Amino acid sequence: MPRTRKVRRLSTRDKVILAVMVAVPTLIELAFVWLPTLFSIGLSFTRWSGLDLTDIRAAGTDNYKFVSQDYPPFWPAVQHNILWLVFLALIATPLGLLLAVLLDQKIRGSRIYQSIFFVPVMLSLALVGVIWQLFYQRDNGLLNFLLGTAGTPAAVDWFGDSNVNIWAALIAATWRHAGYVMLLYLAGLKGVDPALKEAAALDGANAAQTFFRVVFPAMRPINIVIVVITIIESLRAFDIVYVINRGTNGLELISALVIQNLVGEGQVIGVGSALATILLVISLVPITFYLSRTFGKEAKES
Amino acid sequence: MNTQRSGSSAQITLPPSLMNRRALLKTLGVGAVGLAGVPLLSACTGGSAPGGGSSGSKTVSFGSSASDDVPKRAYQAVVDAFQKKSGATVTTNVVPHNDFQNKINSYLQGSPDDTFTWFAGYRMQYYAGKGLLAPIDDVWEKIGANYSDALKKASTGPDGKMYFVPNYNYPWGFFYRKSFWAEKGYAVPKTFDELKTLAAKMKADGIIPIGFADKDGWPAMGTFDYMNMRLNGYQFHVDLCAHKESWNQPKVQSVFDTWKALLPYQDPAALGQTWQDAAKLLGDKKTGMYLLGSFVTQQFTDAAVLADIDFFPFPEIAVEGQDAIEAPIDGLLLSKKGGQNQTAKDFLAFLGTPEAQNAYYAVDSSNIATAKGGDTSKFTPLNKKCADAISNAKHISQFFDRDALPAMANNVMIPALQAFIKDGSVDIKNLESQAAALYAAQ
């Protein structure tokens, strides 16, 4: 009896270790995530040049009014973020799914194709910018060369023309996003019990019916993850437009505006914090949705 | 710090189920490194310099944004000359040009180098006013005689003390190829109407009359500044930049209206190209002329092309002929910490001598030395013309982004000018309300 009690009861040392293991990540999280977040929300109600702490002055909701009424790039940025979301959801994510389904067939060289499609996900953003520059350049780019317009006045300025550059950037973004989605779906497809497919085939379902009625619904957990990832990717879209022209001239995104107002000489802490807070509030929607789906379900099961 | 915070909030948005514990730890690690980025960077650009700040050890740490090859070697030549002369040791920390400018706020608040490269104008006065720089009146007692009154004025802080040692400046103007113009029979325009006539003629000849590039946002400010000064005068330019004048007034509208007449002659591809791209077009005779600073000549590596380059000042429009010239001044500042280092002050005093500026010019001849008594025997005809244009001007303006609040230049003017270049539309009422909000935040 004393022996089992000894096992079940935590010694002081265990308690200390446990406490440290819980406390350290909690403190890190508090220090690096939650405190700055709260500071940022607080700063969004102030005017501050970012240089001297004594310069901070209360501003009420002025920064939010400024952003929504007087700051021309803000609404285009919101529209572009929405466009980004729609494009990823309707084009990039289904493309990734299609690639995954195709590669899941027992075709020869499947691994090689997987690697090819996944490479863009691993590339650094600077490299992605350089690669797409080669395609899109007005005078020497591959695309204008293929169109036969390179070097002529009819050449399309893919990154410089504000009517087309958002689409050019979206295609570059799709190039990365589809590979990411493909990998997740491939993992999901491997996890689907082959017996399900066999049963569907016995019932006379064709390949499309099997996929949409049986396999796809069976991947429900992956689907939720994909939805959340797609939303988040569209909200934090940043790197590609920043490489192209730092998010100006037709490529405004909320994240790029946050950076522009918070970093560098153009620092206006209040306005930048207000933009960051707006982005945070929007981001909380999918996060809350995801957490409630995941943990809500676990709570029911247990 | 705030950027890093928004970076780390992007990190938590990753769905946790996707991450195994290792990935999570890695992400936290990345977040932590990102957060630490600011102090780390300033540490490696400055704080680690041995002995920086102590007065007895005869060492200076020098933060340089001259990261391009030519100016980098030119500053090295100045440093070498100083070390040889004084026996002191200068530790140079070169940071990529744009990074240096983007990090300047945290750099000055962290542990900056004793002395560092920067610009004259509001851009210098702003940091001086915030108490982040050390005054150098004692240095100016030694070098004051080497400078003109205009340069002395440009080096003075808002409190009347001296803060800046000018190294070089460079004029803005219309650059063109002499042989090309001679071949086509083009003549230098003196008035704005002549400029428009010339541009129309060039367009009829099938070339783009005026080279233009604004992908980076700032080059279009040069055109704005000149139009504004030629229409409303130098003082109005200064007052508008400092927001002592309202943006919402007919004087400002007239600048854009006048510019609109020139837009059809400027390169329509401006928003997709950098000034280096546009310089190449000028060198290749695809554009007739190009309004930029004389640093444009750095791009002409072919000596024959370089010798063929000439320039003319922006033509007169209304008020003051061609009296004002845009000629941004680059030089060195002393950080607050560097104020206690006598050797750093000696280094600055050295930079203000013809000897040091000759050493600089021997390597980088695209800029004009500011100190009197410099060696002009090696000046090319173009250099001489640049120097004359500056010394003959009644008013020397800095560039818009050096004369105005940085946030106004970066966050308001860049998008506004890019939108204007696109379709000729501008909302001066909105410019005023943005200016009011941003200047109030300082």
XYZ file of C-alpha atoms in Angstrom, chain B:
442
model
C 9.413 46.253 -31.097
C 5.933 46.560 -32.406
C 6.703 44.913 -35.700
C 8.099 41.972 -33.888
C 4.953 41.752 -31.883
C 2.772 41.603 -34.940
C 5.168 38.977 -36.272
C 4.686 36.808 -33.229
C 0.910 37.144 -33.275
C 1.079 35.794 -36.807
C 2.888 32.830 -35.315
C 0.109 31.897 -32.926
C -2.403 31.868 -35.724
C -0.943 28.579 -36.955
C -3.363 25.821 -36.070
C -1.853 23.958 -33.143
C -2.932 20.525 -34.345
C -0.612 20.863 -37.292
C 2.377 21.211 -35.132
C 4.154 18.593 -33.227
C 5.891 19.695 -30.144
C 9.177 20.247 -31.872
C 7.625 22.463 -34.489
C 5.889 24.430 -31.776
C 9.105 24.948 -29.909
C 10.771 25.973 -33.117
C 8.064 28.500 -33.817
C 8.351 29.925 -30.348
C 12.082 30.063 -30.883
C 11.647 31.954 -34.112
C 9.266 34.340 -32.388
C 11.731 34.874 -29.613
C 14.573 35.504 -32.021
C 12.355 37.891 -33.954
C 11.580 39.745 -30.778
C 15.178 39.909 -29.832
C 15.988 41.128 -33.330
C 16.017 44.802 -32.595
C 18.446 44.838 -29.708
C 20.545 42.140 -31.370
C 20.866 44.165 -34.507
C 21.790 47.309 -32.756
C 24.210 45.324 -30.668
C 26.017 43.994 -33.683
C 26.055 47.316 -35.430
C 27.359 49.245 -32.543
C 27.549 48.093 -28.983
C 30.100 45.421 -29.641
C 32.615 47.853 -31.000
C 35.597 47.733 -28.688
C 36.040 50.779 -26.546
C 33.383 52.805 -28.318
C 32.354 55.662 -26.112
C 35.358 55.670 -23.855
C 37.419 58.752 -24.359
C 40.931 57.632 -23.609
C 41.361 54.660 -25.900
C 41.515 56.514 -29.217
C 38.956 54.324 -30.918
C 35.840 55.296 -32.833
C 32.983 53.134 -33.978
C 31.510 54.328 -37.237
C 28.122 53.141 -38.501
C 27.937 53.423 -42.241
C 24.975 52.980 -44.549
C 27.281 53.338 -47.533
C 26.860 49.712 -48.528
C 27.156 50.126 -52.289
C 30.571 49.341 -53.660
C 31.741 52.813 -54.695
C 30.688 54.848 -51.623
C 31.797 51.997 -49.356
C 35.325 52.153 -50.712
C 35.210 55.948 -50.618
C 34.381 56.035 -46.886
C 37.092 53.441 -46.306
C 39.567 55.807 -47.944
C 38.511 58.572 -45.532
C 38.839 56.213 -42.566
C 42.276 55.076 -43.710
C 43.448 58.656 -44.080
C 42.202 59.527 -40.592
C 43.799 56.476 -38.998
C 47.099 57.276 -40.647
C 46.993 60.874 -39.548
C 45.808 60.483 -35.966
C 46.900 56.982 -35.005
C 43.372 56.244 -33.851
C 41.415 53.112 -34.697
C 38.105 53.384 -36.528
C 35.802 50.358 -36.500
C 33.434 50.625 -39.443
C 30.104 48.805 -39.300
C 28.528 48.774 -42.730
C 24.777 48.113 -42.814
C 22.811 47.782 -46.080
C 21.527 51.215 -47.019
C 17.778 50.609 -46.747
C 18.103 48.496 -43.587
C 20.041 51.294 -41.940
C 17.282 53.765 -42.685
C 14.542 51.387 -41.596
C 16.262 50.628 -38.295
C 17.318 54.176 -37.467
C 14.766 54.624 -34.676
C 15.750 51.537 -32.722
C 19.392 52.061 -33.662
C 19.517 55.483 -32.011
C 17.660 54.305 -28.940
C 19.766 51.168 -28.548
C 23.529 51.365 -28.591
C 24.448 53.297 -31.710
C 27.947 53.783 -33.059
C 29.809 56.918 -31.980
C 29.308 58.467 -35.362
C 27.166 57.442 -38.302
C 26.129 58.435 -41.810
C 22.943 60.445 -42.188
C 21.305 63.329 -44.034
C 20.820 67.031 -43.445
C 17.431 68.754 -43.204
C 14.370 67.888 -41.145
C 15.551 64.308 -41.064
C 18.535 65.366 -38.930
C 16.702 68.054 -36.940
C 14.006 65.582 -35.916
C 16.480 63.311 -34.080
C 18.387 66.284 -32.725
C 15.117 67.626 -31.308
C 14.476 64.271 -29.619
C 17.843 64.505 -27.857
C 19.338 61.457 -29.565
C 22.311 63.299 -31.038
C 25.298 65.061 -29.483
C 25.900 68.698 -30.450
C 29.269 69.394 -32.104
C 29.705 73.150 -31.834
C 33.335 72.599 -30.781
C 33.951 70.651 -33.993
C 32.393 73.427 -36.042
C 34.761 75.952 -34.446
C 37.552 74.108 -36.233
C 35.861 73.439 -39.550
C 33.350 76.271 -39.850
C 35.556 78.270 -42.193
C 35.483 75.415 -44.684
C 31.757 75.710 -45.275
C 29.373 78.167 -46.866
C 26.563 79.724 -44.849
C 23.960 77.595 -46.647
C 25.756 74.436 -45.554
C 26.179 75.724 -42.020
C 22.474 76.443 -41.854
C 21.720 72.949 -43.126
C 23.857 71.507 -40.310
C 22.131 73.386 -37.516
C 19.623 71.731 -35.210
C 16.311 73.168 -34.052
C 18.004 74.499 -30.882
C 20.595 76.473 -32.851
C 23.446 74.099 -32.025
C 25.493 72.318 -34.677
C 24.891 68.606 -35.241
C 25.999 67.644 -38.737
C 29.189 67.560 -40.774
C 28.438 67.685 -44.515
C 30.487 65.354 -46.658
C 29.069 65.751 -50.133
C 25.951 66.751 -51.975
C 24.626 66.341 -55.449
C 22.242 68.417 -57.561
C 19.032 67.254 -59.162
C 18.402 68.180 -62.765
C 17.477 66.891 -66.197
C 20.246 64.616 -67.455
C 20.655 63.853 -71.157
C 23.108 62.602 -73.776
C 24.820 65.423 -75.600
C 25.494 63.501 -78.810
C 21.908 62.304 -79.022
C 20.551 65.825 -78.653
C 23.020 67.220 -81.174
C 22.048 64.532 -83.657
C 18.341 65.290 -83.242
C 18.747 69.045 -82.990
C 17.235 69.422 -79.514
C 18.015 72.560 -77.491
C 18.060 72.985 -73.708
C 14.711 74.487 -72.602
C 14.767 77.546 -70.349
C 11.072 77.775 -69.561
C 8.393 75.260 -68.805
C 6.664 75.966 -72.118
C 9.890 75.247 -73.966
C 10.188 72.025 -72.025
C 6.696 70.988 -73.101
C 7.414 71.905 -76.731
C 10.655 69.917 -76.658
C 8.886 66.944 -75.062
C 6.175 67.015 -77.734
C 8.843 67.046 -80.433
C 10.623 64.068 -78.859
C 7.364 62.178 -78.633
C 6.765 62.816 -82.328
C 10.253 61.429 -82.982
C 9.176 58.176 -81.364
C 11.164 58.312 -78.125
C 9.905 58.655 -74.577
C 10.646 62.329 -73.796
C 11.167 62.166 -70.033
C 12.568 59.104 -68.282
C 10.691 58.327 -65.093
C 10.752 55.568 -62.487
C 8.719 55.393 -59.305
C 8.557 51.763 -58.260
C 10.404 52.695 -55.073
C 8.060 55.608 -54.489
C 10.562 58.354 -53.664
C 11.903 59.446 -57.082
C 8.642 61.212 -58.030
C 9.129 63.535 -55.044
C 11.916 65.262 -56.977
C 9.477 66.326 -59.683
C 6.999 67.470 -57.045
C 9.638 69.511 -55.205
C 10.815 71.320 -58.318
C 7.310 72.099 -59.564
C 6.409 73.349 -56.102
C 9.505 75.556 -55.797
C 9.232 76.951 -59.306
C 5.543 77.741 -58.792
C 5.406 78.772 -55.150
C 8.972 79.512 -54.144
C 11.574 77.917 -51.898
C 10.112 79.173 -48.635
C 6.741 77.633 -49.447
C 8.457 74.292 -50.061
C 10.065 74.446 -46.620
C 6.870 75.549 -44.877
C 4.741 72.942 -46.641
C 7.203 70.197 -45.719
C 7.143 71.311 -42.092
C 3.343 71.536 -42.310
C 3.300 75.237 -41.529
C 1.272 75.562 -44.717
C -1.882 73.627 -45.415
C -1.967 71.082 -48.192
C -5.551 71.983 -48.921
C -4.990 75.222 -50.828
C -4.886 76.341 -54.481
C -1.085 76.666 -54.385
C -0.730 72.928 -53.881
C -3.440 72.127 -56.398
C -1.594 74.251 -58.976
C 1.494 72.049 -58.573
C -0.471 68.969 -59.542
C -2.338 70.778 -62.318
C 0.946 71.932 -63.843
C 2.487 68.498 -63.473
C -0.509 66.978 -65.239
C 0.577 68.718 -68.459
C 3.903 66.892 -68.205
C 2.522 63.445 -67.353
C 1.868 62.373 -70.983
C 5.563 62.903 -71.721
C 6.902 60.953 -68.754
C 7.631 57.253 -69.134
C 4.242 55.504 -68.708
C 6.017 52.450 -67.270
C 7.289 54.469 -64.286
C 5.490 52.475 -61.600
C 7.127 49.197 -62.593
C 10.747 50.329 -62.809
C 13.506 51.511 -60.500
C 15.735 54.527 -61.116
C 18.479 52.155 -62.229
C 16.150 50.802 -64.964
C 15.314 54.326 -66.094
C 19.000 55.304 -66.093
C 19.699 52.433 -68.452
C 16.989 53.656 -70.837
C 18.630 57.085 -70.885
C 22.036 55.551 -71.570
C 20.518 53.521 -74.421
C 18.935 56.653 -75.975
C 15.440 55.297 -75.463
C 14.445 58.293 -73.362
C 15.335 61.883 -74.182
C 16.085 63.218 -70.687
C 15.764 62.132 -67.077
C 15.101 64.221 -63.986
C 17.187 62.736 -61.155
C 20.109 63.454 -58.839
C 23.613 63.385 -60.280
C 24.066 59.960 -58.684
C 22.408 58.742 -61.885
C 25.885 58.823 -63.436
C 26.963 55.929 -61.196
C 24.972 53.722 -63.564
C 26.969 54.643 -66.655
C 29.906 52.294 -66.401
C 30.904 52.858 -70.019
C 33.330 55.807 -69.992
C 32.205 56.953 -73.434
C 28.573 57.168 -72.309
C 29.565 58.907 -69.070
C 31.529 61.560 -70.959
C 28.463 62.132 -73.135
C 26.185 63.016 -70.210
C 25.176 66.595 -69.493
C 22.366 68.192 -67.506
C 20.292 71.340 -67.255
C 18.430 72.752 -64.258
C 14.671 72.448 -63.984
C 13.217 75.175 -66.244
C 11.591 78.227 -64.719
C 7.823 78.291 -64.347
C 6.618 81.251 -62.339
C 8.182 82.864 -59.328
C 11.897 82.650 -59.001
C 13.475 81.598 -62.248
C 15.947 78.853 -61.532
C 17.278 80.185 -58.249
C 16.463 77.170 -56.087
C 18.173 73.857 -56.564
C 17.475 70.525 -55.011
C 20.780 69.253 -53.666
C 20.492 66.797 -50.768
C 23.452 66.796 -48.386
C 24.904 63.605 -46.915
C 27.322 63.541 -44.034
C 27.972 62.364 -40.482
C 26.250 62.786 -37.131
C 27.485 62.132 -33.634
C 25.278 59.938 -31.473
C 24.538 60.929 -27.896
C 26.968 58.300 -26.667
C 29.629 59.398 -29.149
C 29.496 62.888 -27.652
C 31.810 61.708 -24.868
C 34.389 60.358 -27.285
C 36.934 63.007 -28.235
C 38.386 60.793 -30.952
C 34.957 60.607 -32.589
C 34.855 64.391 -32.607
C 38.332 64.458 -34.123
C 37.091 62.117 -36.825
C 34.188 64.439 -37.605
C 36.495 67.451 -37.644
C 38.721 65.561 -40.065
C 35.765 64.843 -42.348
C 35.131 68.580 -42.543
C 38.537 69.239 -44.114
C 39.356 69.421 -47.823
C 41.913 66.669 -47.215
C 39.278 64.138 -46.117
C 36.818 65.158 -48.782
C 39.473 64.781 -51.454
C 40.123 61.271 -50.198
C 36.425 60.554 -50.543
C 36.103 62.153 -53.945
C 39.099 60.250 -55.315
C 36.966 57.097 -55.102
C 33.412 58.360 -55.518
C 33.309 61.139 -58.080
C 29.540 61.075 -58.620
C 29.070 63.463 -55.691
C 30.395 66.951 -55.040
C 32.594 67.684 -52.021
C 31.086 70.295 -49.728
C 34.190 71.732 -48.012
C 35.912 74.722 -49.574
C 39.434 74.288 -50.834
C 38.962 70.770 -52.118
C 40.930 69.628 -55.111
C 38.875 70.392 -58.215
C 41.613 69.617 -60.706
C 40.216 66.157 -61.326
C 36.680 67.433 -61.879
C 35.131 66.369 -65.140
C 33.188 69.076 -66.998
C 30.004 67.481 -65.605
C 31.318 67.583 -62.013
C 32.275 71.200 -62.447
C 28.835 72.035 -63.781
C 27.194 70.265 -60.830
C 29.393 72.140 -58.359
C 28.687 75.469 -60.064
C 24.963 74.819 -60.126
C 25.019 74.298 -56.362
C 27.280 77.217 -55.510
C 25.347 79.615 -57.771
C 21.941 78.699 -56.335
C 20.281 81.123 -53.944
C 18.381 78.371 -52.162
C 19.391 74.765 -51.644
C 16.500 72.476 -50.844
C 16.818 68.986 -49.502
C 14.693 66.258 -51.004
C 11.040 66.023 -49.934
C 11.730 63.002 -47.728
C 14.529 64.890 -45.985
C 12.659 68.152 -45.550
C 9.396 66.627 -44.286
C 8.250 64.381 -41.452
C 9.366 60.844 -42.388
C 5.843 59.455 -41.903
C 4.457 62.125 -44.229
C 6.977 61.251 -46.924
C 6.738 57.477 -46.622
C 3.126 56.802 -45.720
C 1.286 59.646 -47.406
C 3.286 61.035 -50.308
C 4.452 57.753 -51.817
C 0.924 56.325 -52.315
C -0.478 59.742 -53.266
C 2.162 60.368 -55.936
C 1.855 56.832 -57.279
C -1.910 57.296 -57.598
C -1.346 60.644 -59.295
C 1.085 59.144 -61.802
C -1.506 56.481 -62.614
C -4.391 58.728 -63.635
C -3.555 62.315 -62.753
C -5.971 62.448 -59.834
C -5.125 63.806 -56.412
C -7.191 64.668 -53.340
C -5.457 67.570 -51.581
C -8.134 67.677 -48.905
C -7.238 64.139 -47.933
C -3.506 65.008 -48.043
C -4.205 67.756 -45.526
C -6.218 65.565 -43.173
C -3.499 62.895 -43.250
C -0.804 65.491 -42.665
C -2.753 66.951 -39.745
C -3.079 63.554 -38.077
C 0.550 62.517 -38.591
C 2.239 65.776 -37.576
C 0.041 65.842 -34.470
C 1.323 62.401 -33.477
C 4.926 63.616 -33.214
